[in-house]
Short mmCIF file of C-alpha atoms in Angstrom, two decimals:
data_model
loop_
_atom_site.label_atom_id
_atom_site.label_comp_id
_atom_site.label_asym_id
_atom_site.label_seq_id
_atom_site.Cartn_x
_atom_site.Cartn_y
_atom_site.Cartn_z
CA MET A 294 -18.39 -14.63 -14.76
CA GLU A 295 -19.64 -11.34 -14.09
CA SER A 296 -16.91 -8.32 -12.87
CA LEU A 297 -17.44 -6.85 -9.74
CA ASN A 298 -20.32 -4.37 -8.82
CA ASN A 299 -23.11 -3.27 -6.30
CA SER A 300 -24.53 -6.91 -6.15
CA PHE A 301 -21.27 -8.14 -3.92
CA ARG A 302 -21.81 -5.10 -0.97
CA LYS A 303 -22.06 -6.24 2.09
CA LEU A 304 -21.75 -3.08 4.28
CA PRO A 305 -23.82 0.06 3.97
CA GLN A 306 -22.67 2.95 1.67
CA TYR A 307 -21.51 5.54 3.99
CA PRO A 308 -21.67 8.94 3.19
CA ASN A 309 -18.31 10.66 2.04
CA LYS A 310 -16.00 11.43 4.53
CA VAL A 311 -12.27 11.24 2.12
CA ILE A 312 -11.31 12.75 -0.31
CA GLN A 313 -8.52 11.13 -1.82
CA PHE A 314 -5.42 12.16 -4.15
CA GLY A 315 -4.48 8.96 -5.89
CA GLU A 316 -6.02 5.79 -7.02
CA GLY A 317 -2.73 3.83 -7.23
CA ASN A 318 -2.20 0.26 -5.91
CA PHE A 319 -0.61 1.57 -2.51
CA LEU A 320 -3.43 3.94 -1.47
CA ARG A 321 -5.94 1.30 -2.17
CA ALA A 322 -4.01 -1.36 -0.40
CA PHE A 323 -2.95 0.99 2.45
CA ILE A 324 -5.49 3.75 3.19
CA ASP A 325 -8.86 2.68 1.80
CA TRP A 326 -7.60 -1.29 2.96
CA GLN A 327 -7.66 0.46 6.34
CA ILE A 328 -10.55 2.40 6.38
CA GLN A 329 -12.44 -1.04 5.72
CA GLN A 330 -11.71 -2.04 8.93
CA MET A 331 -13.15 0.39 10.37
CA ASN A 332 -16.04 0.36 8.75
CA LYS A 333 -16.57 -3.16 9.36
CA ARG A 334 -16.53 -2.60 13.24
CA GLY A 335 -19.06 0.53 12.81
CA LEU A 336 -16.13 3.43 13.68
CA PHE A 337 -15.62 5.38 10.84
CA LYS A 338 -18.78 5.23 9.14
CA GLY A 339 -17.28 6.81 6.16
CA GLY A 340 -17.00 6.44 2.65
CA VAL A 341 -14.10 7.96 0.18
CA GLN A 342 -14.48 10.23 -3.05
CA ILE A 343 -10.99 9.33 -5.17
CA VAL A 344 -9.49 11.87 -7.23
CA GLN A 345 -6.87 11.18 -10.33
CA PRO A 346 -4.48 13.40 -9.93
CA LEU A 347 -2.81 13.12 -13.68
CA PRO A 348 -4.90 13.65 -16.63
CA THR A 349 -4.29 9.38 -17.36
CA GLY A 350 -5.80 6.88 -14.31
CA ARG A 351 -7.34 4.00 -13.19
CA VAL A 352 -10.30 6.37 -12.29
CA LYS A 353 -12.58 4.09 -15.18
CA GLU A 354 -11.74 1.15 -14.65
CA LEU A 355 -12.78 1.13 -10.34
CA ASP A 356 -15.78 3.32 -12.27
CA ALA A 357 -16.69 0.02 -14.21
CA GLN A 358 -16.71 -2.35 -11.05
CA ASP A 359 -18.89 0.12 -9.01
CA ASP A 360 -15.82 1.32 -7.28
CA LEU A 361 -14.88 -2.19 -5.94
CA TYR A 362 -11.94 -4.28 -6.23
CA THR A 363 -10.07 -7.32 -4.19
CA VAL A 364 -7.21 -6.78 -1.83
CA LEU A 365 -4.84 -10.28 -0.90
CA LEU A 366 -3.32 -10.50 1.58
CA GLU A 367 -0.25 -12.81 1.30
CA GLY A 368 2.76 -13.29 3.75
CA ILE A 369 4.03 -14.42 6.95
CA LEU A 370 3.10 -12.06 9.67
CA ASP A 371 4.88 -12.77 13.86
CA GLY A 372 5.87 -15.83 12.21
CA GLU A 373 1.92 -16.86 11.11
CA LYS A 374 1.27 -17.71 7.65
CA ILE A 375 -1.02 -14.74 6.38
CA GLN A 376 -3.27 -15.66 2.90
CA SER A 377 -6.87 -14.28 2.46
CA HIS A 378 -8.52 -11.84 0.49
CA GLU A 379 -11.18 -9.21 1.00
CA ILE A 380 -13.82 -7.04 -1.29
CA ILE A 381 -13.04 -3.70 -0.42
CA GLU A 382 -15.70 -1.38 -0.22
CA SER A 383 -14.66 2.33 1.47
CA VAL A 384 -14.74 3.75 -2.10
CA ASN A 385 -17.44 5.98 -3.08
CA GLY A 386 -17.04 7.32 -6.14
CA THR A 387 -14.11 8.81 -7.88
CA VAL A 388 -13.58 12.26 -10.01
CA ASN A 389 -11.51 13.41 -13.01
CA PRO A 390 -10.76 16.96 -12.18
CA TYR A 391 -8.87 17.03 -15.66
CA THR A 392 -12.59 16.28 -17.71
CA ASP A 393 -15.33 17.50 -14.54
CA TYR A 394 -14.43 20.58 -13.18
CA ASP A 395 -17.64 21.40 -11.21
CA LYS A 396 -17.97 17.47 -9.87
CA TYR A 397 -14.04 18.39 -8.48
CA LEU A 398 -15.19 21.20 -6.77
CA ALA A 399 -18.46 19.54 -5.22
CA LEU A 400 -16.26 17.82 -2.99
CA ALA A 401 -15.33 21.05 -1.75
CA GLU A 402 -19.10 21.71 -0.61
CA ASP A 403 -20.05 18.44 0.96
CA ASP A 404 -19.83 18.78 5.09
CA ASN A 405 -19.81 15.15 5.58
CA ILE A 406 -15.90 15.28 4.05
CA GLU A 407 -13.31 15.48 7.20
CA VAL A 408 -10.03 14.52 5.58
CA ILE A 409 -7.78 14.40 2.71
CA PHE A 410 -5.21 11.66 1.88
CA SER A 411 -2.89 11.29 -1.03
CA ASN A 412 0.21 9.54 -2.49
CA THR A 413 1.42 11.37 -5.48
CA THR A 414 4.86 10.15 -5.49
CA GLU A 415 7.73 12.12 -4.08
CA ALA A 416 7.60 14.45 -7.40
CA GLY A 417 3.86 15.16 -7.01
CA ILE A 418 4.35 17.65 -4.04
CA ALA A 419 6.34 20.32 -5.97
CA PHE A 420 5.29 24.02 -6.57
CA ASP A 421 5.03 24.87 -10.56
CA LYS A 422 4.59 28.89 -11.25
CA ASN A 423 3.15 27.87 -14.16
CA ASP A 424 0.00 26.93 -13.00
CA THR A 425 -3.14 28.64 -12.36
CA LEU A 426 -6.69 28.65 -11.48
CA GLU A 427 -7.90 29.06 -15.03
CA LYS A 428 -5.82 26.13 -16.18
CA ILE A 429 -7.04 23.81 -13.86
CA LYS A 430 -10.42 24.95 -14.27
CA ASN A 431 -9.90 24.68 -17.84
CA GLY A 432 -8.80 20.60 -17.47
CA GLU A 433 -5.19 21.27 -18.23
CA LYS A 434 -2.30 19.36 -16.29
CA SER A 435 -1.33 20.61 -12.85
CA SER A 436 0.24 19.57 -10.01
CA TYR A 437 -1.19 18.12 -6.65
CA PRO A 438 -0.70 21.30 -4.64
CA ALA A 439 -1.57 23.35 -7.31
CA LYS A 440 -5.40 21.16 -7.69
CA LEU A 441 -5.74 21.20 -3.95
CA THR A 442 -5.15 25.17 -3.50
CA ALA A 443 -8.49 25.37 -5.88
CA LEU A 444 -10.05 23.42 -3.60
CA LEU A 445 -9.19 24.51 -1.03
CA TYR A 446 -9.70 27.72 -1.98
CA HIS A 447 -13.75 27.26 -2.69
CA ARG A 448 -13.99 25.45 0.56
CA PHE A 449 -13.08 28.64 1.90
CA LYS A 450 -15.13 31.02 -0.27
CA LEU A 451 -18.12 28.98 1.28
CA GLY A 452 -17.14 29.82 4.84
CA LYS A 453 -16.93 26.07 5.49
CA LYS A 454 -14.21 24.48 8.34
CA GLY A 455 -11.55 22.95 7.33
CA PHE A 456 -9.66 19.70 6.33
CA HIS A 457 -7.22 17.07 7.97
CA ILE A 458 -4.66 17.09 5.15
CA ILE A 459 -2.58 13.46 5.84
CA PRO A 460 -0.19 13.32 2.53
CA CYS A 461 1.51 10.09 2.47
CA GLU A 462 4.43 10.67 -0.56
CA LEU A 463 7.68 9.33 0.91
CA ILE A 464 9.39 12.61 1.99
CA ASN A 465 10.68 14.19 4.76
CA HIS A 466 7.92 16.42 6.47
CA ASN A 467 5.55 16.02 3.84
CA GLY A 468 3.12 17.68 5.81
CA ASP A 469 5.18 20.66 6.07
CA ALA A 470 6.21 20.74 2.39
CA LEU A 471 2.40 20.17 1.16
CA LYS A 472 1.16 23.48 3.37
CA LYS A 473 4.14 25.30 2.21
CA THR A 474 3.43 24.99 -1.33
CA ILE A 475 -0.27 25.72 -0.69
CA LEU A 476 0.81 29.44 0.27
CA GLN A 477 2.84 29.54 -2.60
CA TYR A 478 0.15 29.15 -4.85
CA ALA A 479 -1.58 31.64 -2.19
CA ASP A 480 0.74 33.99 -2.93
CA LEU A 481 0.75 33.85 -6.52
CA TRP A 482 -2.48 33.79 -7.29
CA SER A 483 -3.12 36.68 -4.71
CA LEU A 484 -6.03 35.04 -2.91
CA GLY A 485 -5.66 36.91 0.09
CA GLN A 486 -4.50 37.16 3.66
CA ASP A 487 -7.66 35.28 4.83
CA PHE A 488 -7.73 32.59 2.59
CA VAL A 489 -4.28 32.21 4.72
CA ASP A 490 -5.47 32.39 7.34
CA TRP A 491 -7.69 30.37 7.31
CA ILE A 492 -5.49 27.51 5.81
CA ASN A 493 -3.30 28.22 9.14
CA ASN A 494 -6.18 28.35 11.52
CA ASP A 495 -8.52 25.87 9.94
CA ASN A 496 -6.86 23.32 8.30
CA GLU A 497 -4.61 20.61 10.13
CA PHE A 498 -1.64 19.18 8.17
CA TYR A 499 0.00 16.16 9.29
CA SER A 500 3.46 14.81 8.23
CA THR A 501 3.38 10.65 8.23
CA LEU A 502 5.75 7.87 7.46
CA VAL A 503 3.64 4.58 5.88
CA ASP A 504 5.44 1.32 5.83
CA ARG A 505 3.13 -1.62 3.55
CA ILE A 506 5.21 -3.19 0.67
CA VAL A 507 2.38 -3.16 -2.19
CA PRO A 508 3.36 -5.47 -5.53
CA GLY A 509 0.32 -4.50 -6.66
CA TYR A 510 -2.29 -6.54 -9.83
CA PRO A 511 -1.23 -9.88 -9.28
CA LEU A 512 -0.89 -10.58 -13.20
CA ASP A 513 0.59 -14.43 -13.24
CA ARG A 514 -2.50 -15.73 -10.99
CA ALA A 515 -4.76 -13.20 -12.11
CA ALA A 516 -6.78 -15.94 -13.70
CA ASP A 517 -6.52 -18.57 -11.00
CA LEU A 518 -7.79 -16.27 -8.72
CA GLU A 519 -10.63 -14.79 -10.45
CA LYS A 520 -11.94 -18.51 -10.79
CA GLU A 521 -11.12 -19.13 -7.57
CA TRP A 522 -13.35 -15.92 -6.22
CA GLY A 523 -16.27 -16.50 -8.69
CA TYR A 524 -15.89 -13.11 -10.48
CA LYS A 525 -13.60 -10.99 -12.43
CA ASP A 526 -11.48 -8.54 -10.95
CA GLN A 527 -9.23 -5.81 -13.44
CA ASN A 528 -8.10 -3.60 -10.35
CA MET A 529 -7.26 -6.82 -7.33
CA VAL A 530 -4.19 -5.49 -5.51
CA LYS A 531 -2.05 -7.85 -3.48
CA THR A 532 -0.16 -6.49 -0.33
CA GLU A 533 1.61 -7.97 2.46
CA PRO A 534 0.58 -7.83 5.98
CA PHE A 535 2.68 -5.96 7.55
CA LEU A 536 1.65 -2.17 8.15
CA ILE A 537 2.45 0.60 10.10
CA PHE A 538 1.60 4.25 9.56
CA VAL A 539 2.69 6.68 11.68
CA ILE A 540 1.38 10.01 12.13
CA GLU A 541 3.20 13.27 13.22
CA GLY A 542 0.58 15.95 14.54
CA ASN A 543 -2.20 16.38 17.01
CA LYS A 544 -3.13 13.38 18.47
CA ASP A 545 -6.82 14.70 18.37
CA ILE A 546 -6.51 12.71 14.93
CA GLU A 547 -7.05 9.45 16.85
CA LYS A 548 -10.63 10.56 17.53
CA VAL A 549 -10.81 11.54 13.33
CA LEU A 550 -9.65 7.83 12.17
CA PRO A 551 -10.09 5.60 15.21
CA LEU A 552 -7.60 3.55 13.36
CA LYS A 553 -6.35 1.62 16.78
CA GLU A 554 -9.44 0.08 17.86
CA ALA A 555 -9.87 -0.98 14.47
CA GLY A 556 -6.58 -3.02 15.13
CA ILE A 557 -3.83 -0.88 12.96
CA ASN A 558 -0.74 -1.24 13.92
CA LEU A 559 -1.01 3.16 14.27
CA VAL A 560 1.75 5.41 15.84
CA VAL A 561 0.53 8.68 16.55
CA THR A 562 3.32 10.67 17.94
CA ASP A 563 5.20 14.65 18.13
CA ASP A 564 8.68 12.93 16.37
CA MET A 565 8.32 10.43 13.25
CA GLN A 566 11.88 11.35 12.29
CA PRO A 567 13.28 8.13 13.89
CA TYR A 568 10.64 6.11 12.46
CA ARG A 569 10.93 7.48 8.81
CA ASN A 570 15.00 7.26 8.97
CA ARG A 571 14.84 3.76 9.81
CA LYS A 572 12.25 3.07 7.11
CA VAL A 573 13.28 4.88 4.17
CA SER A 574 17.09 4.00 4.90
CA ILE A 575 16.86 0.44 5.58
CA LEU A 576 13.73 -0.74 2.83
CA ASN A 577 13.41 1.85 0.86
CA GLY A 578 16.84 2.58 0.21
CA PRO A 579 17.82 -1.05 -0.69
CA HIS A 580 14.60 -1.33 -3.07
CA THR A 581 16.05 1.74 -4.64
CA THR A 582 19.71 0.39 -5.34
CA MET A 583 18.54 -3.24 -6.26
CA SER A 584 16.07 -1.86 -8.91
CA PRO A 585 18.42 -0.77 -11.86
CA ILE A 586 21.11 -3.33 -11.11
CA GLY A 587 18.65 -6.05 -10.85
CA ARG A 588 16.79 -5.65 -13.73
CA LEU A 589 19.74 -4.77 -15.80
CA ALA A 590 21.42 -8.01 -14.77
CA GLY A 591 17.88 -9.92 -15.89
CA LEU A 592 16.45 -10.34 -12.55
CA GLN A 593 12.26 -9.16 -12.03
CA THR A 594 11.41 -9.50 -8.96
CA VAL A 595 12.44 -8.47 -5.06
CA GLY A 596 12.54 -11.70 -4.47
CA GLN A 597 14.34 -12.88 -7.06
CA VAL A 598 16.87 -10.89 -6.00
CA MET A 599 17.27 -12.25 -2.55
CA SER A 600 17.51 -15.70 -3.76
CA ASP A 601 20.00 -14.81 -5.97
CA LYS A 602 23.45 -15.43 -3.76
CA ASP A 603 25.33 -13.03 -5.57
CA PHE A 604 22.42 -10.22 -5.25
CA TYR A 605 21.46 -11.18 -2.07
CA LYS A 606 25.07 -10.54 -0.75
CA PHE A 607 25.03 -6.96 -2.15
CA ILE A 608 21.92 -6.29 -0.57
CA ASP A 609 23.08 -7.45 3.03
CA ASP A 610 26.29 -5.84 2.50
CA GLU A 611 24.57 -2.63 1.33
CA MET A 612 22.52 -2.88 4.25
CA HIS A 613 24.98 -4.36 6.72
CA LYS A 614 28.36 -2.30 5.98
CA GLU A 615 26.80 1.00 4.26
CA ILE A 616 23.63 2.39 5.67
CA ILE A 617 23.48 1.26 9.04
CA PRO A 618 26.58 2.48 10.18
CA VAL A 619 25.23 5.71 9.50
CA VAL A 620 21.99 6.08 10.32
CA PRO A 621 21.06 8.03 13.62
CA LEU A 622 19.41 5.40 15.61
CA PRO A 623 20.46 2.23 17.96
CA LYS A 624 22.49 -0.24 15.64
CA GLU A 625 20.51 -3.11 17.25
CA GLU A 626 17.86 -1.20 17.01
CA LEU A 627 19.01 -1.09 13.58
CA GLU A 628 19.98 -4.71 13.26
CA SER A 629 16.64 -5.70 14.17
CA TYR A 630 14.55 -3.82 11.75
CA ALA A 631 16.61 -4.89 9.23
CA LYS A 632 16.36 -8.53 9.81
CA GLY A 633 13.04 -8.28 9.99
CA ILE A 634 13.14 -6.63 6.40
CA GLN A 635 14.99 -9.11 5.19
CA GLU A 636 12.03 -11.86 5.88
CA ARG A 637 9.72 -9.03 3.92
CA PHE A 638 11.71 -8.92 0.95
CA GLU A 639 12.05 -12.72 0.65
CA ASN A 640 8.16 -13.43 0.73
CA PRO A 641 7.61 -16.01 -0.82
CA TYR A 642 3.67 -15.08 -1.94
CA VAL A 643 5.22 -11.25 -3.43
CA LYS A 644 6.40 -10.91 -6.43
CA HIS A 645 7.49 -7.52 -5.99
CA GLN A 646 8.15 -6.17 -9.73
CA LEU A 647 11.59 -4.28 -9.92
CA SER A 648 9.77 -2.14 -12.67
CA ALA A 649 7.47 -1.28 -10.23
CA LEU A 650 10.06 0.19 -8.13
CA ALA A 651 11.54 2.27 -11.18
CA LEU A 652 8.91 4.83 -11.01
CA ASN A 653 10.91 8.15 -10.24
CA SER A 654 13.72 7.06 -9.66
CA ILE A 655 15.76 10.02 -10.07
CA SER A 656 13.37 11.46 -7.06
CA LYS A 657 13.18 8.49 -4.90
CA TYR A 658 17.46 8.09 -4.85
CA ARG A 659 17.73 12.04 -4.07
CA ALA A 660 15.28 10.99 -1.34
CA ARG A 661 15.76 7.49 -0.13
CA LEU A 662 20.17 7.49 -0.72
CA LEU A 663 21.60 10.25 -0.96
CA PRO A 664 21.25 11.01 2.19
CA ASN A 665 23.23 7.90 3.77
CA TYR A 666 25.51 8.36 0.72
CA LYS A 667 26.75 11.55 2.09
CA ARG A 668 26.64 10.66 5.91
CA TYR A 669 29.23 7.59 4.71
CA TYR A 670 31.35 9.65 2.77
CA GLU A 671 31.53 12.44 5.89
CA LYS A 672 31.94 9.45 8.13
CA TYR A 673 34.40 7.60 6.56
CA GLY A 674 36.18 9.45 4.20
CA GLU A 675 35.28 6.80 0.44
CA LEU A 676 32.23 6.32 -1.29
CA PRO A 677 29.78 3.84 -0.55
CA LYS A 678 30.73 1.35 -3.91
CA ARG A 679 27.20 -0.26 -3.90
CA MET A 680 25.21 2.95 -3.36
CA THR A 681 27.46 4.11 -6.36
CA LEU A 682 26.42 1.78 -8.67
CA ALA A 683 23.11 1.79 -8.37
CA LEU A 684 23.64 5.89 -9.64
CA ALA A 685 25.17 4.41 -12.42
CA ALA A 686 22.66 2.49 -13.40
CA TYR A 687 20.31 4.90 -13.39
CA LEU A 688 22.58 6.99 -15.18
CA TRP A 689 23.23 4.21 -17.85
CA ILE A 690 19.17 3.28 -18.41
CA TYR A 691 18.42 7.47 -18.38
CA ASN A 692 20.52 7.30 -21.10
CA GLY A 693 18.52 5.02 -23.04
CA LYS A 694 21.29 2.36 -22.84
CA SER A 695 18.15 -0.43 -22.21
CA GLU A 696 14.94 -1.20 -23.30
CA PHE A 697 13.49 -0.36 -19.92
CA GLU A 698 10.51 2.11 -20.75
CA ILE A 699 12.06 5.88 -18.16
CA ASN A 700 9.18 6.35 -16.14
CA ASP A 701 9.51 9.87 -14.48
CA THR A 702 8.30 13.49 -14.18
CA ALA A 703 8.21 15.62 -17.37
CA ASP A 704 10.66 18.10 -15.77
CA ILE A 705 13.25 15.04 -15.14
CA VAL A 706 12.27 13.79 -19.16
CA GLU A 707 13.35 16.52 -20.44
CA GLY A 708 16.00 17.29 -18.66
CA PHE A 709 17.88 14.07 -19.50
CA ALA A 710 16.61 14.48 -22.94
CA LYS A 711 18.70 17.22 -23.58
CA ILE A 712 22.06 15.88 -22.52
CA LYS A 713 20.98 12.25 -23.65
CA GLY A 714 23.72 10.85 -25.88
CA THR A 715 26.10 13.59 -25.59
CA ASP A 716 29.61 13.61 -25.03
CA ASN A 717 29.84 14.96 -21.26
CA TYR A 718 26.70 13.14 -20.80
CA ILE A 719 27.14 11.90 -17.15
CA HIS A 720 29.10 15.39 -15.90
CA SER A 721 26.58 17.12 -17.29
CA ALA A 722 23.34 14.19 -15.47
CA LEU A 723 25.62 14.08 -11.92
CA SER A 724 25.87 18.16 -11.75
CA ASN A 725 22.24 18.76 -12.56
CA LEU A 726 21.03 20.74 -9.33
CA ASP A 727 17.35 19.95 -10.33
CA PHE A 728 17.67 16.51 -10.54
CA TRP A 729 19.75 16.07 -6.97
CA GLY A 730 19.39 19.56 -5.52
CA GLU A 731 22.90 19.95 -5.43
CA ASP A 732 26.00 18.98 -7.45
CA LEU A 733 26.94 15.59 -7.29
CA THR A 734 30.32 16.77 -9.10
CA LYS A 735 30.99 18.03 -5.82
CA ILE A 736 31.82 15.07 -3.78
CA PRO A 737 35.45 14.58 -4.13
CA GLY A 738 35.42 11.21 -6.60
CA LEU A 739 32.30 10.55 -7.24
CA GLU A 740 32.13 11.45 -10.92
CA GLU A 741 35.34 9.15 -11.68
CA LEU A 742 34.02 6.36 -9.61
CA VAL A 743 30.28 6.74 -11.22
CA THR A 744 32.14 6.96 -14.92
CA LYS A 745 34.07 3.64 -13.92
CA TYR A 746 31.11 1.49 -13.10
CA TYR A 747 28.86 2.54 -15.88
CA ASN A 748 31.65 2.08 -18.23
CA GLU A 749 31.78 -1.33 -16.92
CA ILE A 750 28.16 -1.65 -17.05
CA GLY A 751 28.90 -1.38 -21.31
CA LYS A 752 31.40 -3.89 -21.41
CA ASN A 753 30.34 -6.49 -18.49
CA GLY A 754 27.35 -5.95 -17.11
CA THR A 755 26.26 -5.25 -13.45
CA ARG A 756 26.17 -9.01 -12.21
CA GLU A 757 30.12 -9.24 -12.77
CA ILE A 758 30.31 -5.44 -11.25
CA VAL A 759 28.07 -6.91 -8.29
CA GLN A 760 30.60 -9.98 -8.01
CA GLU A 761 34.06 -7.83 -8.05
CA ILE A 762 32.51 -5.63 -5.20
CA ASN A 763 31.22 -8.95 -3.15
CA ALA A 764 34.75 -10.22 -3.25
CA GLU A 765 35.87 -7.13 -2.31
CA GLU A 766 35.21 -7.15 1.40
#
């Protein structure tokens, strides 16, 4: 059986129009899939150049298949059962800036390219004062915004037009955050006021909300699927049919990206905050809770969590008792959205690994749970027990008390390494400003409850604590 290659292409290979920072499952099943839908209808006629944002990644695997891969859609949408697959042809090639910097800079020289997408996780949009243009040129590890600044500066020096820059990282006001970080590098590297003016006036930065559950590579079924399809594909990615793409900014982006005409659920708005609050709170919040407590109880997927009577009640109660009451949106709207989310969690076709949700857990807890945690305390004067148990479970895992690998940013891993196994580990972790952006021990009672749950995890495991919390209310 042969691997995917150019002989499987049916669409023309269109000119590059998009630079995409990130080659992970999400962008390939979200952005590249959407570009495929536009190209099939002759609406966009553009291809993607994928930039590998980290020293290690998937670009070699993609290139080995001529940058083709399969998206498998499975799930229930509007009451209809959907099971389909499609070879995605929208990626033209890949670039590894750590090994071929000249090829990377050449992207800035391409007048056809108009749009830049990215998804480098919540931790990806960050400023590092140690980044320099020389380090980037020499292939040393650097942040995504630093590499992007280098690319933009090269484009500026050529006297070319700017880009539509659309980050998909799940942080609030991600477009504003990315632009701010780029301007910090412009200042650090003394790139000049003319470059700053070009960034401000010739480039459009958008904030976004992205929503599609992407479990990724279907390991348990890959061999059977390859036999059914008649080709090998080491880069196949599974996703649910549901999708919503909310973009905040200049509505002219609808002309650049005619997604609506391709049938995509695109919302372009002046204020994406209501959409973000709803999604991050009710979808991502429970994901962030169930990942550590479920894994410590021996569960492996979101579906297993939702089919387990103890954990189903626990997550259902978190949604309806700890999160919905403190999200500043109409209750009826939130309840309806939560019902849809639970159906998506229970999707029998999607085996969403809890381990996949564990990537960069500390920044995810900070972005997805901590705001509602504080709202709950302010409103009720007591601590949300389910979110507190999740916090204790993360501290248990990050202290090396489980067999799970810690998959987080270098600074987080190093920060925990310094306090791992110490007598005051919990206090040190909770009070670390780099982890949470604030000292969590200042929240009355939090350290004591986290310590209680942490010790109980060691004695009885998370399931017994879940059962105790379920029985209390």
